């Protein structure tokens, strides 16, 4: 919350991406300092999501989503499109509507971190991903978008370790750029993240 407050005071729009584990208890302190929350869900039910995230993760994430919505924080659900879970995407969209989330972002899996080992069996090609997303029935008031691998190129995040990280131009790797010590550090101009 202190970092969010500092960035907001400097005119930055601040969103938080989380697995939702501690979200319910953190909502009160985040509500006044952030513009949006993105919660990662790997499926619309505990038995799907918890397979990837661990027992109890689904319930905690959904409770956090509801708490954030109740506090007036715009919530977006993020889900990684994988060969083993894409068939649950329609139900994930329906869950987003039920919980009061404003949208679902479908992320193409990147061969980064844990994704590197999963990529050979879990990757869905961009064309198939577009077909899957276009086939969804989207409830009124909800938005659904696909973030392709190309769109993930150069994507920059501030991780909990206090460093600014950036995907390579082909989104095949992510690397630390520099520590975040002041709001001006988030201004990146070069493809490599240099100022």
C-alpha positions as a Markdown table, in Angstrom:
| # | Residue | x | y | z |
|---|---|---|---|---|
| 1 | Unk | 0.0 | 0.0 | 0.0 |
| 2 | Unk | 2.9 | 2.4 | 0.7 |
| 3 | Unk | 4.3 | 1.9 | -2.7 |
| 4 | Unk | 0.9 | 2.3 | -4.4 |
| 5 | Unk | 0.3 | 5.5 | -2.4 |
| 6 | Unk | 3.7 | 6.9 | -3.6 |
| 7 | Unk | 3.0 | 6.0 | -7.2 |
| 8 | Unk | -0.6 | 7.3 | -7.1 |
| 9 | Unk | 0.7 | 10.6 | -5.6 |
| 10 | Unk | 3.1 | 10.9 | -8.5 |
| 11 | Unk | 0.3 | 10.6 | -11.0 |
| 12 | Unk | 0.7 | 6.9 | -11.9 |
| 13 | Unk | -2.2 | 4.6 | -12.5 |
| 14 | Unk | -1.7 | 1.6 | -10.1 |
| 15 | Unk | -3.1 | -1.9 | -10.5 |
| 16 | Unk | -2.2 | -4.9 | -8.5 |
| 17 | Unk | -2.0 | -8.5 | -9.9 |
| 18 | Unk | -2.4 | -11.2 | -7.3 |
| 19 | Unk | -3.2 | -14.8 | -6.7 |
| 20 | Unk | -5.7 | -13.6 | -4.2 |
| 21 | Unk | -4.4 | -15.5 | -1.2 |
| 22 | Unk | -4.2 | -12.5 | 1.1 |
| 23 | Unk | -6.5 | -10.2 | -0.9 |
| 24 | Unk | -9.6 | -10.3 | 1.4 |
| 25 | Unk | -7.6 | -9.0 | 4.4 |
| 26 | Unk | -5.6 | -6.5 | 2.4 |
| 27 | Unk | -8.6 | -4.9 | 0.6 |
| 28 | Unk | -9.2 | -2.2 | 3.2 |
| 29 | Unk | -5.7 | -0.8 | 3.0 |
| 30 | Unk | -5.6 | -1.1 | -0.8 |
| 31 | Unk | -9.0 | 0.4 | -1.6 |
| 32 | Unk | -7.8 | 4.0 | -1.3 |
| 33 | Unk | -4.5 | 3.5 | -3.1 |
| 34 | Unk | -5.1 | 1.5 | -6.3 |
| 35 | Unk | -7.0 | 1.9 | -9.5 |
| 36 | Unk | -7.7 | -1.9 | -10.1 |
| 37 | Unk | -6.9 | -5.4 | -9.0 |
| 38 | Unk | -6.3 | -8.3 | -11.3 |
| 39 | Unk | -6.7 | -11.8 | -9.8 |
| 40 | Unk | -5.3 | -14.9 | -11.4 |
| 41 | Unk | -7.7 | -17.8 | -11.7 |
| 42 | Unk | -6.7 | -21.1 | -13.4 |
| 43 | Unk | -10.3 | -22.3 | -13.5 |
| 44 | Unk | -13.9 | -21.7 | -12.4 |
| 45 | Unk | -13.9 | -24.3 | -9.6 |
| 46 | Unk | -11.6 | -25.3 | -6.8 |
| 47 | Unk | -10.7 | -28.7 | -8.2 |
| 48 | Unk | -9.3 | -27.0 | -11.4 |
| 49 | Unk | -7.7 | -23.9 | -9.9 |
| 50 | Unk | -6.2 | -25.7 | -6.8 |
| 51 | Unk | -4.5 | -28.3 | -9.0 |
| 52 | Unk | -2.2 | -25.5 | -10.1 |
| 53 | Unk | -2.2 | -23.2 | -7.1 |
| 54 | Unk | -2.6 | -25.5 | -4.1 |
| 55 | Unk | -5.5 | -26.4 | -1.7 |
| 56 | Unk | -7.6 | -23.5 | -0.6 |
| 57 | Unk | -6.4 | -21.1 | -3.2 |
| 58 | Unk | -9.6 | -20.9 | -5.2 |
| 59 | Unk | -11.8 | -20.1 | -2.1 |
| 60 | Unk | -9.3 | -17.4 | -1.0 |
| 61 | Unk | -9.1 | -15.9 | -4.5 |
| 62 | Unk | -12.9 | -15.7 | -4.9 |
| 63 | Unk | -13.4 | -14.3 | -1.4 |
| 64 | Unk | -10.8 | -11.7 | -2.2 |
| 65 | Unk | -12.6 | -10.8 | -5.5 |
| 66 | Unk | -15.9 | -10.4 | -3.7 |
| 67 | Unk | -14.3 | -8.2 | -0.9 |
| 68 | Unk | -12.6 | -6.0 | -3.5 |
| 69 | Unk | -15.8 | -5.6 | -5.5 |
| 70 | Unk | -17.7 | -4.8 | -2.3 |
| 71 | Unk | -15.1 | -2.1 | -1.5 |
| 72 | Unk | -15.6 | -0.5 | -4.9 |
| 73 | Unk | -12.3 | -1.6 | -6.5 |
| 74 | Unk | -12.6 | -2.6 | -10.2 |
| 75 | Unk | -11.6 | -6.3 | -10.5 |
| 76 | Unk | -10.3 | -8.1 | -13.6 |
| 77 | Unk | -9.8 | -11.9 | -13.6 |
| 78 | Unk | -6.8 | -13.1 | -15.4 |
| 79 | Unk | -6.5 | -16.7 | -16.7 |
| 80 | Unk | -3.8 | -18.4 | -18.6 |
| 81 | Unk | -5.0 | -20.2 | -21.7 |
| 82 | Unk | -3.6 | -23.8 | -21.6 |
| 83 | Unk | -4.5 | -26.9 | -23.5 |
| 84 | Unk | -5.6 | -28.7 | -20.3 |
| 85 | Unk | -7.8 | -25.9 | -19.1 |
| 86 | Unk | -9.2 | -23.9 | -22.0 |
| 87 | Unk | -12.5 | -25.9 | -21.9 |
| 88 | Unk | -13.3 | -24.2 | -18.6 |
| 89 | Unk | -13.0 | -20.7 | -20.0 |
| 90 | Unk | -16.8 | -20.2 | -20.5 |
| 91 | Unk | -17.4 | -21.1 | -16.9 |
| 92 | Unk | -14.6 | -18.7 | -15.8 |
| 93 | Unk | -16.3 | -15.9 | -17.7 |
| 94 | Unk | -19.6 | -16.8 | -16.0 |
| 95 | Unk | -17.9 | -16.8 | -12.6 |
| 96 | Unk | -16.4 | -13.3 | -13.3 |
| 97 | Unk | -19.9 | -12.0 | -13.9 |
| 98 | Unk | -21.3 | -13.7 | -10.7 |
| 99 | Unk | -18.6 | -12.2 | -8.5 |
| 100 | Unk | -19.0 | -8.7 | -9.9 |
| 101 | Unk | -15.7 | -8.6 | -11.8 |
| 102 | Unk | -15.6 | -6.2 | -14.7 |
| 103 | Unk | -13.8 | -8.4 | -17.1 |
| 104 | Unk | -11.6 | -11.4 | -17.9 |
| 105 | Unk | -8.2 | -11.2 | -19.6 |
| 106 | Unk | -7.2 | -14.4 | -21.3 |
| 107 | Unk | -3.4 | -14.6 | -21.3 |
| 108 | Unk | -1.4 | -16.7 | -23.7 |
| 109 | Unk | 1.0 | -18.9 | -21.8 |
| 110 | Unk | 4.6 | -17.7 | -22.1 |
| 111 | Unk | 7.6 | -20.0 | -21.9 |
| 112 | Unk | 8.9 | -18.1 | -18.9 |
| 113 | Unk | 9.5 | -19.5 | -15.4 |
| 114 | Unk | 7.3 | -22.4 | -14.7 |
| 115 | Unk | 5.8 | -22.0 | -18.1 |
| 116 | Unk | 9.0 | -23.1 | -19.8 |
| 117 | Unk | 8.5 | -26.7 | -18.6 |
| 118 | Unk | 4.7 | -26.6 | -19.4 |
| 119 | Unk | 5.0 | -25.0 | -22.9 |
| 120 | Unk | 5.5 | -28.2 | -25.0 |
| 121 | Unk | 2.2 | -29.7 | -23.7 |
| 122 | Unk | 0.2 | -26.7 | -22.7 |
| 123 | Unk | 0.7 | -24.1 | -25.4 |
| 124 | Unk | -2.3 | -23.1 | -27.5 |
| 125 | Unk | -1.4 | -21.3 | -30.7 |
| 126 | Unk | -2.5 | -17.7 | -31.2 |
| 127 | Unk | -5.0 | -18.6 | -34.0 |
| 128 | Unk | -6.7 | -21.2 | -31.8 |
| 129 | Unk | -6.7 | -18.9 | -28.8 |
| 130 | Unk | -8.5 | -16.2 | -30.9 |
| 131 | Unk | -11.0 | -18.8 | -32.0 |
| 132 | Unk | -11.7 | -19.9 | -28.4 |
| 133 | Unk | -12.1 | -16.4 | -27.1 |
| 134 | Unk | -14.3 | -15.4 | -30.0 |
| 135 | Unk | -16.6 | -18.3 | -29.4 |
| 136 | Unk | -17.4 | -17.3 | -25.8 |
| 137 | Unk | -20.8 | -16.0 | -24.7 |
| 138 | Unk | -20.0 | -12.9 | -22.7 |
| 139 | Unk | -22.6 | -11.6 | -20.2 |
| 140 | Unk | -23.7 | -8.0 | -20.5 |
| 141 | Unk | -21.5 | -5.6 | -18.6 |
| 142 | Unk | -18.4 | -7.9 | -18.8 |
| 143 | Unk | -15.5 | -7.5 | -21.1 |
| 144 | Unk | -13.3 | -10.3 | -22.3 |
| 145 | Unk | -10.0 | -9.8 | -24.1 |
| 146 | Unk | -7.1 | -11.9 | -25.3 |
| 147 | Unk | -3.5 | -10.9 | -24.6 |
| 148 | Unk | -1.5 | -12.5 | -27.3 |
| 149 | Unk | 2.2 | -13.4 | -27.0 |
| 150 | Unk | 3.0 | -10.5 | -29.2 |
| 151 | Unk | 1.2 | -8.1 | -26.8 |
| 152 | Unk | 3.2 | -9.5 | -23.9 |
| 153 | Unk | 6.5 | -8.5 | -25.6 |
| 154 | Unk | 8.1 | -5.7 | -23.6 |
| 155 | Unk | 5.4 | -6.0 | -20.8 |
| 156 | Unk | 6.8 | -4.4 | -17.7 |
| 157 | Unk | 5.9 | -5.3 | -14.1 |
| 158 | Unk | 7.0 | -4.3 | -10.6 |
| 159 | Unk | 7.3 | -7.5 | -8.6 |
| 160 | Unk | 7.1 | -7.9 | -4.9 |
| 161 | Unk | 10.9 | -8.1 | -4.8 |
| 162 | Unk | 10.9 | -4.3 | -5.4 |
| 163 | Unk | 12.5 | -4.6 | -8.9 |
| 164 | Unk | 11.1 | -3.6 | -12.2 |
| 165 | Unk | 11.0 | -6.6 | -14.6 |
| 166 | Unk | 10.4 | -6.6 | -18.3 |
| 167 | Unk | 9.6 | -9.3 | -20.9 |
| 168 | Unk | 12.0 | -9.6 | -23.8 |
| 169 | Unk | 10.8 | -8.3 | -27.2 |
| 170 | Unk | 9.6 | -11.8 | -28.1 |
| 171 | Unk | 8.2 | -12.6 | -24.6 |
| 172 | Unk | 10.4 | -15.6 | -24.2 |
| 173 | Unk | 12.3 | -14.4 | -21.2 |
| 174 | Unk | 11.8 | -11.9 | -18.4 |
| 175 | Unk | 14.6 | -10.1 | -16.6 |
| 176 | Unk | 15.1 | -7.6 | -13.9 |
| 177 | Unk | 15.7 | -4.1 | -15.2 |
| 178 | Unk | 16.4 | -2.1 | -12.0 |
| 179 | Unk | 15.2 | -1.6 | -8.5 |
| 180 | Unk | 12.2 | 0.7 | -7.9 |
| 181 | Unk | 13.4 | 3.4 | -5.6 |
| 182 | Unk | 11.3 | 6.4 | -6.8 |
| 183 | Unk | 8.3 | 6.9 | -9.0 |
| 184 | Unk | 10.5 | 8.1 | -11.9 |
| 185 | Unk | 12.1 | 4.6 | -12.1 |
| 186 | Unk | 8.9 | 3.3 | -13.8 |
| 187 | Unk | 9.5 | 5.4 | -16.9 |
| 188 | Unk | 11.1 | 3.0 | -19.4 |
| 189 | Unk | 11.9 | 4.1 | -22.9 |
| 190 | Unk | 14.1 | 1.5 | -24.6 |
| 191 | Unk | 13.1 | -2.1 | -25.7 |
| 192 | Unk | 15.6 | -3.4 | -23.2 |
| 193 | Unk | 14.1 | -1.3 | -20.4 |
| 194 | Unk | 16.8 | 1.2 | -20.2 |
| 195 | Unk | 15.9 | 4.8 | -19.5 |
